mmCIF file of C-alpha atoms in Angstrom:
data_model
loop_
_atom_site.group_PDB
_atom_site.id
_atom_site.type_symbol
_atom_site.label_atom_id
_atom_site.label_comp_id
_atom_site.label_asym_id
_atom_site.label_seq_id
_atom_site.Cartn_x
_atom_site.Cartn_y
_atom_site.Cartn_z
ATOM 1 C CA MET U 901 -42.992 -16.182 -34.599
ATOM 2 C CA LYS U 902 -40.124 -18.751 -34.257
ATOM 3 C CA LYS U 903 -37.683 -16.099 -35.394
ATOM 4 C CA THR U 904 -39.073 -13.687 -32.924
ATOM 5 C CA LEU U 905 -38.630 -16.173 -30.052
ATOM 6 C CA ILE U 906 -35.037 -16.855 -31.300
ATOM 7 C CA ALA U 907 -34.342 -13.036 -31.289
ATOM 8 C CA LEU U 908 -35.818 -12.654 -27.809
ATOM 9 C CA ALA U 909 -33.657 -15.589 -26.549
ATOM 10 C CA ALA U 910 -30.527 -14.084 -28.047
ATOM 11 C CA VAL U 911 -31.244 -10.701 -26.393
ATOM 12 C CA ALA U 912 -31.885 -12.401 -23.057
ATOM 13 C CA LEU U 913 -28.577 -14.442 -23.335
ATOM 14 C CA SER U 914 -26.590 -11.267 -24.294
ATOM 15 C CA GLY U 915 -28.177 -9.575 -21.201
ATOM 16 C CA ALA U 916 -27.137 -12.431 -18.909
ATOM 17 C CA ALA U 917 -23.614 -12.334 -20.295
ATOM 18 C CA PHE U 918 -23.411 -8.644 -19.852
ATOM 19 C CA ALA U 919 -24.656 -9.079 -16.149
ATOM 20 C CA GLN U 920 -21.715 -11.303 -15.471
ATOM 21 C CA SER U 921 -19.267 -8.559 -16.289
ATOM 22 C CA SER U 922 -18.587 -5.438 -14.109
ATOM 23 C CA VAL U 923 -16.379 -2.404 -14.289
ATOM 24 C CA THR U 924 -15.961 -0.119 -11.417
ATOM 25 C CA LEU U 925 -14.641 3.421 -11.290
ATOM 26 C CA TYR U 926 -13.066 4.088 -7.896
ATOM 27 C CA GLY U 927 -10.473 6.528 -6.438
ATOM 28 C CA VAL U 928 -9.274 8.847 -3.484
ATOM 29 C CA ALA U 929 -9.461 12.579 -3.145
ATOM 30 C CA ASP U 930 -7.010 13.789 -0.382
ATOM 31 C CA MET U 931 -6.059 17.426 0.455
ATOM 32 C CA ALA U 932 -4.200 18.717 3.472
ATOM 33 C CA VAL U 933 -2.631 21.872 4.734
ATOM 34 C CA GLY U 934 0.692 21.573 6.522
ATOM 35 C CA LYS U 935 4.320 22.606 6.962
ATOM 36 C CA SER U 936 7.573 21.431 8.486
ATOM 37 C CA ASN U 937 10.176 23.167 10.603
ATOM 38 C CA ALA U 938 12.732 22.906 7.606
ATOM 39 C CA ALA U 939 12.850 21.857 4.152
ATOM 40 C CA GLY U 940 12.045 18.215 4.141
ATOM 41 C CA LEU U 941 9.289 15.664 4.313
ATOM 42 C CA GLY U 942 8.627 16.317 0.591
ATOM 43 C CA LEU U 943 8.188 20.198 1.257
ATOM 44 C CA ALA U 944 10.514 22.673 -0.373
ATOM 45 C CA ASN U 945 10.387 25.078 2.598
ATOM 46 C CA ASP U 946 9.021 25.686 6.011
ATOM 47 C CA LYS U 947 5.911 27.680 4.954
ATOM 48 C CA PHE U 948 2.349 26.502 5.184
ATOM 49 C CA GLN U 949 1.304 24.775 2.020
ATOM 50 C CA ALA U 950 -1.749 22.993 0.395
ATOM 51 C CA ILE U 951 -0.270 19.564 0.017
ATOM 52 C CA THR U 952 -1.314 16.441 -1.916
ATOM 53 C CA SER U 953 0.605 13.242 -2.875
ATOM 54 C CA ASN U 954 2.977 14.256 -0.101
ATOM 55 C CA VAL U 955 4.576 12.506 2.922
ATOM 56 C CA LEU U 956 2.200 14.457 5.163
ATOM 57 C CA ASN U 957 -0.897 13.348 3.248
ATOM 58 C CA ASN U 958 -2.898 10.350 4.437
ATOM 59 C CA GLY U 959 -2.935 8.992 0.928
ATOM 60 C CA THR U 960 -2.242 9.810 -2.779
ATOM 61 C CA SER U 961 -5.052 11.166 -4.721
ATOM 62 C CA ARG U 962 -6.087 8.618 -7.479
ATOM 63 C CA PHE U 963 -8.458 7.290 -9.798
ATOM 64 C CA GLY U 964 -8.766 3.801 -11.152
ATOM 65 C CA PHE U 965 -10.778 1.191 -12.971
ATOM 66 C CA ARG U 966 -11.164 -2.355 -12.048
ATOM 67 C CA GLY U 967 -13.343 -5.007 -13.634
ATOM 68 C CA THR U 968 -14.168 -8.843 -13.636
ATOM 69 C CA GLU U 969 -15.863 -11.136 -16.004
ATOM 70 C CA ASP U 970 -17.296 -14.434 -14.915
ATOM 71 C CA LEU U 971 -15.934 -17.171 -17.238
ATOM 72 C CA GLY U 972 -17.913 -19.945 -15.721
ATOM 73 C CA GLY U 973 -16.929 -22.848 -13.826
ATOM 74 C CA GLY U 974 -15.786 -20.749 -10.931
ATOM 75 C CA LEU U 975 -13.257 -18.829 -12.986
ATOM 76 C CA LYS U 976 -13.120 -15.078 -13.295
ATOM 77 C CA ALA U 977 -10.885 -12.764 -15.343
ATOM 78 C CA GLY U 978 -10.144 -9.357 -14.033
ATOM 79 C CA PHE U 979 -8.001 -6.148 -14.711
ATOM 80 C CA ASN U 980 -7.054 -3.144 -12.711
ATOM 81 C CA PHE U 981 -5.634 0.317 -13.958
ATOM 82 C CA GLU U 982 -4.868 3.063 -11.406
ATOM 83 C CA ALA U 983 -3.342 6.532 -11.815
ATOM 84 C CA GLY U 984 -2.149 9.053 -9.250
ATOM 85 C CA LEU U 985 -2.789 12.873 -9.563
ATOM 86 C CA SER U 986 -2.131 15.992 -7.635
ATOM 87 C CA LEU U 987 -5.050 18.029 -6.359
ATOM 88 C CA ALA U 988 -2.800 20.979 -5.863
ATOM 89 C CA THR U 989 -1.738 21.257 -9.454
ATOM 90 C CA GLY U 990 -3.777 18.726 -11.375
ATOM 91 C CA ALA U 991 -0.628 16.979 -12.469
ATOM 92 C CA GLY U 992 -0.764 13.316 -13.185
ATOM 93 C CA ASN U 993 1.756 10.513 -13.693
ATOM 94 C CA LEU U 994 2.583 9.984 -9.976
ATOM 95 C CA SER U 995 3.783 6.863 -8.184
ATOM 96 C CA GLY U 996 6.140 5.662 -10.932
ATOM 97 C CA GLY U 997 6.209 8.195 -13.749
ATOM 98 C CA GLN U 998 3.542 6.893 -16.130
ATOM 99 C CA MET U 999 -0.253 7.498 -16.242
ATOM 100 C CA PHE U 1000 -1.221 4.157 -14.712
ATOM 101 C CA SER U 1001 1.934 3.701 -12.726
ATOM 102 C CA ARG U 1002 -0.038 2.763 -9.551
ATOM 103 C CA ALA U 1003 -1.592 -0.288 -11.226
ATOM 104 C CA ALA U 1004 -1.760 -1.801 -14.676
ATOM 105 C CA ASN U 1005 -2.498 -5.552 -14.461
ATOM 106 C CA MET U 1006 -4.623 -8.539 -15.354
ATOM 107 C CA SER U 1007 -5.535 -11.647 -13.235
ATOM 108 C CA LEU U 1008 -7.334 -14.877 -13.441
ATOM 109 C CA MET U 1009 -9.216 -15.908 -10.264
ATOM 110 C CA GLY U 1010 -10.823 -18.958 -8.980
ATOM 111 C CA GLY U 1011 -10.856 -21.534 -6.103
ATOM 112 C CA PHE U 1012 -7.124 -22.064 -6.589
ATOM 113 C CA GLY U 1013 -6.720 -18.305 -5.591
ATOM 114 C CA GLU U 1014 -5.467 -15.528 -7.885
ATOM 115 C CA ILE U 1015 -2.739 -15.326 -10.630
ATOM 116 C CA ARG U 1016 -1.734 -11.636 -11.457
ATOM 117 C CA ALA U 1017 0.622 -10.206 -14.022
ATOM 118 C CA GLY U 1018 1.704 -6.580 -14.622
ATOM 119 C CA ARG U 1019 2.416 -3.623 -12.418
ATOM 120 C CA SER U 1020 1.121 -4.183 -9.097
ATOM 121 C CA LEU U 1021 1.543 -3.942 -5.244
ATOM 122 C CA THR U 1022 3.931 -6.581 -4.010
ATOM 123 C CA PRO U 1023 3.634 -9.494 -1.696
ATOM 124 C CA SER U 1024 5.858 -7.661 0.874
ATOM 125 C CA PHE U 1025 3.494 -4.591 0.659
ATOM 126 C CA TYR U 1026 0.531 -6.795 1.434
ATOM 127 C CA SER U 1027 2.350 -8.526 4.310
ATOM 128 C CA VAL U 1028 3.216 -5.180 6.106
ATOM 129 C CA ALA U 1029 -0.180 -3.689 5.322
ATOM 130 C CA SER U 1030 -1.915 -6.475 7.273
ATOM 131 C CA TRP U 1031 -0.633 -5.147 10.535
ATOM 132 C CA GLU U 1032 0.475 -1.426 9.986
ATOM 133 C CA LEU U 1033 -1.647 0.711 12.019
ATOM 134 C CA THR U 1034 -2.220 3.822 9.837
ATOM 135 C CA GLY U 1035 -3.388 1.794 6.831
ATOM 136 C CA THR U 1036 -0.091 2.292 5.093
ATOM 137 C CA ALA U 1037 -0.629 6.202 5.041
ATOM 138 C CA ASN U 1038 1.962 8.200 3.243
ATOM 139 C CA TYR U 1039 3.210 9.322 6.635
ATOM 140 C CA SER U 1040 3.605 5.736 7.942
ATOM 141 C CA ALA U 1041 6.492 5.598 10.159
ATOM 142 C CA VAL U 1042 6.985 2.059 9.311
ATOM 143 C CA ALA U 1043 7.240 2.578 5.560
ATOM 144 C CA ASN U 1044 9.195 5.829 5.796
ATOM 145 C CA GLN U 1045 11.876 4.190 7.961
ATOM 146 C CA PHE U 1046 11.966 0.615 6.563
ATOM 147 C CA SER U 1047 9.939 0.803 3.278
ATOM 148 C CA PHE U 1048 7.961 -2.498 2.769
ATOM 149 C CA ALA U 1049 10.439 -5.134 4.047
ATOM 150 C CA GLY U 1050 13.231 -2.983 2.550
ATOM 151 C CA ALA U 1051 11.441 -2.532 -0.881
ATOM 152 C CA GLY U 1052 9.050 -0.275 -2.754
ATOM 153 C CA PRO U 1053 5.317 -0.971 -2.566
ATOM 154 C CA ARG U 1054 5.099 -1.818 -6.370
ATOM 155 C CA ASP U 1055 6.940 -3.695 -9.029
ATOM 156 C CA SER U 1056 6.650 -3.517 -12.896
ATOM 157 C CA GLY U 1057 6.487 -6.852 -14.738
ATOM 158 C CA LEU U 1058 5.477 -8.628 -11.566
ATOM 159 C CA VAL U 1059 3.831 -12.263 -11.984
ATOM 160 C CA MET U 1060 2.214 -12.954 -8.644
ATOM 161 C CA TYR U 1061 0.129 -15.794 -7.062
ATOM 162 C CA ARG U 1062 -2.063 -15.233 -4.170
ATOM 163 C CA SER U 1063 -3.550 -18.172 -2.353
ATOM 164 C CA PRO U 1064 -7.073 -18.728 -0.980
ATOM 165 C CA SER U 1065 -7.365 -18.376 2.863
ATOM 166 C CA PHE U 1066 -6.648 -21.606 4.697
ATOM 167 C CA GLY U 1067 -8.163 -20.971 8.067
ATOM 168 C CA GLY U 1068 -6.928 -17.409 8.072
ATOM 169 C CA LEU U 1069 -3.582 -18.352 6.377
ATOM 170 C CA THR U 1070 -2.638 -16.802 3.038
ATOM 171 C CA VAL U 1071 0.423 -16.900 0.874
ATOM 172 C CA ASP U 1072 1.554 -14.405 -1.662
ATOM 173 C CA LEU U 1073 4.320 -15.326 -4.046
ATOM 174 C CA GLY U 1074 5.787 -13.004 -6.723
ATOM 175 C CA THR U 1075 8.604 -12.711 -9.147
ATOM 176 C CA VAL U 1076 10.040 -10.100 -11.501
ATOM 177 C CA LEU U 1077 11.626 -11.871 -14.451
ATOM 178 C CA ALA U 1078 15.265 -10.903 -15.402
ATOM 179 C CA GLY U 1079 14.246 -10.251 -19.071
ATOM 180 C CA ASN U 1080 11.867 -7.420 -17.932
ATOM 181 C CA ASN U 1081 15.055 -5.333 -16.946
ATOM 182 C CA VAL U 1082 13.214 -3.810 -13.983
ATOM 183 C CA TYR U 1083 16.172 -4.351 -11.822
ATOM 184 C CA THR U 1084 19.572 -3.745 -13.589
ATOM 185 C CA GLY U 1085 23.217 -3.677 -12.426
ATOM 186 C CA GLY U 1086 26.689 -4.051 -13.734
ATOM 187 C CA VAL U 1087 28.412 -2.726 -16.845
ATOM 188 C CA PRO U 1088 26.657 -3.208 -19.350
ATOM 189 C CA ALA U 1089 23.323 -3.039 -17.416
ATOM 190 C CA THR U 1090 21.912 -6.656 -17.146
ATOM 191 C CA GLY U 1091 18.509 -7.589 -15.843
ATOM 192 C CA LYS U 1092 18.054 -9.019 -12.457
ATOM 193 C CA SER U 1093 15.234 -11.291 -11.264
ATOM 194 C CA LYS U 1094 13.409 -10.652 -7.885
ATOM 195 C CA ALA U 1095 11.666 -13.015 -5.651
ATOM 196 C CA ASP U 1096 9.010 -11.817 -3.162
ATOM 197 C CA LEU U 1097 7.099 -13.704 -0.432
ATOM 198 C CA GLY U 1098 4.401 -12.596 1.977
ATOM 199 C CA VAL U 1099 2.843 -15.281 4.403
ATOM 200 C CA THR U 1100 -0.041 -13.719 6.584
ATOM 201 C CA TYR U 1101 -2.231 -15.229 9.269
ATOM 202 C CA ALA U 1102 -5.304 -13.266 10.215
ATOM 203 C CA ALA U 1103 -8.001 -14.709 12.526
ATOM 204 C CA GLY U 1104 -9.971 -13.052 15.211
ATOM 205 C CA PRO U 1105 -7.873 -10.372 17.064
ATOM 206 C CA VAL U 1106 -4.530 -11.777 15.745
ATOM 207 C CA THR U 1107 -2.652 -10.829 12.685
ATOM 208 C CA ALA U 1108 0.915 -12.032 12.015
ATOM 209 C CA SER U 1109 2.861 -11.721 8.858
ATOM 210 C CA LEU U 1110 6.312 -12.497 7.377
ATOM 211 C CA ALA U 1111 7.686 -10.657 4.311
ATOM 212 C CA TYR U 1112 10.792 -11.746 2.420
ATOM 213 C CA ASN U 1113 12.317 -10.388 -0.874
ATOM 214 C CA LYS U 1114 15.506 -10.536 -2.753
ATOM 215 C CA VAL U 1115 16.760 -9.103 -5.978
ATOM 216 C CA SER U 1116 19.191 -11.822 -7.639
ATOM 217 C CA SER U 1117 22.437 -11.976 -5.817
ATOM 218 C CA PHE U 1118 21.624 -8.812 -3.507
ATOM 219 C CA GLU U 1119 21.113 -9.246 0.150
ATOM 220 C CA LYS U 1120 17.643 -10.405 1.368
ATOM 221 C CA ASN U 1121 15.055 -8.214 2.978
ATOM 222 C CA VAL U 1122 13.022 -9.585 5.888
ATOM 223 C CA ALA U 1123 10.171 -8.039 7.975
ATOM 224 C CA LEU U 1124 8.289 -10.003 10.636
ATOM 225 C CA GLY U 1125 5.312 -8.148 12.217
ATOM 226 C CA GLY U 1126 2.011 -8.588 13.912
ATOM 227 C CA LYS U 1127 -1.035 -6.832 15.540
ATOM 228 C CA TYR U 1128 -3.405 -7.889 18.301
ATOM 229 C CA ASN U 1129 -6.770 -6.200 18.698
ATOM 230 C CA PHE U 1130 -7.856 -6.091 22.336
ATOM 231 C CA GLY U 1131 -11.188 -4.352 21.278
ATOM 232 C CA SER U 1132 -10.771 -0.894 23.014
ATOM 233 C CA PHE U 1133 -7.305 -0.668 21.407
ATOM 234 C CA ALA U 1134 -4.785 -2.389 19.130
ATOM 235 C CA VAL U 1135 -1.074 -2.912 19.415
ATOM 236 C CA ALA U 1136 1.325 -3.579 16.646
ATOM 237 C CA ALA U 1137 5.145 -4.380 16.453
ATOM 238 C CA SER U 1138 7.505 -5.609 14.008
ATOM 239 C CA TYR U 1139 11.208 -6.704 13.507
ATOM 240 C CA GLN U 1140 12.835 -5.251 10.400
ATOM 241 C CA ASP U 1141 15.978 -6.414 8.714
ATOM 242 C CA PRO U 1142 16.375 -4.946 5.312
ATOM 243 C CA ALA U 1143 19.376 -5.385 3.063
ATOM 244 C CA GLY U 1144 22.616 -3.856 4.278
ATOM 245 C CA VAL U 1145 23.482 -2.746 7.855
ATOM 246 C CA LYS U 1146 20.182 -1.024 8.735
ATOM 247 C CA LYS U 1147 17.834 -2.881 10.912
ATOM 248 C CA GLY U 1148 15.481 -2.186 13.669
ATOM 249 C CA TYR U 1149 11.867 -2.531 15.123
ATOM 250 C CA THR U 1150 8.604 -0.742 15.229
ATOM 251 C CA LEU U 1151 5.988 -0.413 17.803
ATOM 252 C CA GLY U 1152 2.569 1.195 17.731
ATOM 253 C CA VAL U 1153 -0.849 1.588 19.330
ATOM 254 C CA SER U 1154 -4.151 2.617 18.067
ATOM 255 C CA ALA U 1155 -7.483 3.356 19.981
ATOM 256 C CA PRO U 1156 -10.942 4.169 18.572
ATOM 257 C CA MET U 1157 -12.871 6.624 20.656
ATOM 258 C CA GLY U 1158 -16.317 7.170 19.102
ATOM 259 C CA PRO U 1159 -15.845 8.684 15.686
ATOM 260 C CA VAL U 1160 -12.055 9.594 16.629
ATOM 261 C CA THR U 1161 -9.227 7.046 16.213
ATOM 262 C CA LEU U 1162 -5.907 7.967 17.608
ATOM 263 C CA THR U 1163 -2.715 6.244 16.598
ATOM 264 C CA ALA U 1164 0.822 6.549 17.805
ATOM 265 C CA ASP U 1165 3.694 4.725 15.968
ATOM 266 C CA ILE U 1166 7.500 4.623 16.243
ATOM 267 C CA ALA U 1167 9.990 3.059 13.856
ATOM 268 C CA ARG U 1168 13.626 2.668 15.311
ATOM 269 C CA ALA U 1169 16.711 1.930 13.318
ATOM 270 C CA THR U 1170 19.153 0.346 15.795
ATOM 271 C CA ASP U 1171 22.413 -0.132 13.853
ATOM 272 C CA LYS U 1172 25.231 2.347 14.437
ATOM 273 C CA ALA U 1173 25.410 3.764 11.103
ATOM 274 C CA ASN U 1174 21.727 4.597 10.745
ATOM 275 C CA LYS U 1175 20.534 4.877 14.381
ATOM 276 C CA ASN U 1176 17.520 7.167 14.413
ATOM 277 C CA THR U 1177 13.788 7.224 15.254
ATOM 278 C CA ASP U 1178 10.717 8.154 13.066
ATOM 279 C CA PHE U 1179 7.568 8.891 14.932
ATOM 280 C CA VAL U 1180 3.952 9.510 13.890
ATOM 281 C CA LEU U 1181 0.962 10.712 15.994
ATOM 282 C CA GLU U 1182 -2.247 10.483 14.001
ATOM 283 C CA ALA U 1183 -5.940 11.467 14.867
ATOM 284 C CA LYS U 1184 -8.740 10.469 12.357
ATOM 285 C CA TYR U 1185 -12.292 11.671 12.634
ATOM 286 C CA ALA U 1186 -14.934 9.804 10.645
ATOM 287 C CA LEU U 1187 -17.380 12.031 8.955
ATOM 288 C CA SER U 1188 -19.069 9.106 7.047
ATOM 289 C CA LYS U 1189 -18.149 5.540 5.888
ATOM 290 C CA ARG U 1190 -16.123 7.025 3.143
ATOM 291 C CA THR U 1191 -14.913 10.409 4.326
ATOM 292 C CA PHE U 1192 -12.694 11.303 7.254
ATOM 293 C CA ALA U 1193 -10.641 14.304 8.459
ATOM 294 C CA TYR U 1194 -7.231 13.703 9.954
ATOM 295 C CA GLY U 1195 -4.396 15.520 11.711
ATOM 296 C CA VAL U 1196 -0.895 14.219 11.836
ATOM 297 C CA PHE U 1197 2.349 15.095 13.486
ATOM 298 C CA MET U 1198 5.423 13.282 12.031
ATOM 299 C CA ARG U 1199 9.130 13.351 13.034
ATOM 300 C CA ASP U 1200 11.829 12.092 10.648
ATOM 301 C CA GLY U 1201 15.082 11.363 12.335
ATOM 302 C CA ALA U 1202 16.960 10.135 9.210
ATOM 303 C CA LEU U 1203 17.509 13.256 7.107
ATOM 304 C CA ALA U 1204 20.990 14.807 6.348
ATOM 305 C CA GLY U 1205 23.017 16.350 9.229
ATOM 306 C CA GLY U 1206 21.190 14.186 11.747
ATOM 307 C CA LYS U 1207 18.731 16.860 12.626
ATOM 308 C CA ASN U 1208 15.092 15.666 13.280
ATOM 309 C CA VAL U 1209 12.626 17.284 10.879
ATOM 310 C CA ASN U 1210 9.051 17.732 12.267
ATOM 311 C CA GLY U 1211 6.122 18.225 10.160
ATOM 312 C CA TYR U 1212 2.309 18.511 10.651
ATOM 313 C CA ALA U 1213 -0.789 18.673 8.708
ATOM 314 C CA VAL U 1214 -4.528 18.587 8.751
ATOM 315 C CA GLY U 1215 -6.554 17.142 5.857
ATOM 316 C CA LEU U 1216 -9.482 15.575 4.485
ATOM 317 C CA ARG U 1217 -9.737 12.199 2.569
ATOM 318 C CA HIS U 1218 -12.818 11.011 0.570
ATOM 319 C CA ASN U 1219 -12.796 7.461 -0.910
ATOM 320 C CA PHE U 1220 -15.159 6.810 -3.849
#
């Protein structure tokens, strides 16, 4: 009888431990049909095409796994693996060239915030995403003109700290260590370190954020942006000063009308060498909480020859 009780207790404890761990499969399926008036915007020609993982898609199709384990005492361990794929061809290895190039990291979380290490979205990405009106869609005028404070959305070998919220204020700090040789330069190639910072305030209708990043001795990238939600519509604007001579601003407005949300966004580079304007007009129709149809018109003014390239698409996105 005693052995039986001990066995039952062991089973119960193991069940409790299992209940404290969780693994989630998630992803995005996004397919659109579109064209541009010339080769460009990720399209090889000006004919109608079924497109996925393209500039004219709302998002890149993907699947991923994330999990957490409760370590006790308020601590949790977590991981995230995420891979991109093409619904047009079934090809994988997108967003960086390896299977889990969208995310491959581990983290430790608690009342102190989160410490994350691996391949991950950057502090500058999170900063810009906090106010950008399309939800950092592939066709985001902000990202296509200025990237995310002049840098890509992800880094390999990133060590990052995310603070808890202090009255709506959060801080993201990240670094890529020189020994990882993610950023190289010179002859012979030598690794360069990177510093990345995002400071975001979000409370009520107001969101404001500063992004800063710099690779070793290279020039710094800065983006200062914000959004105000008036209820019936939201307005966002930013000042952009990426490394080099290119700088400018963005301005956009988004308004929900029942199940439809309309968004217009411009990103203007104002320096003489790069003076041009990117423009996006987006319409989303919510079919459910996880599925929406969209239509987009995009103008890219920065392609070779100074000619504007226009593209448009209609598509469907499902989040699971």
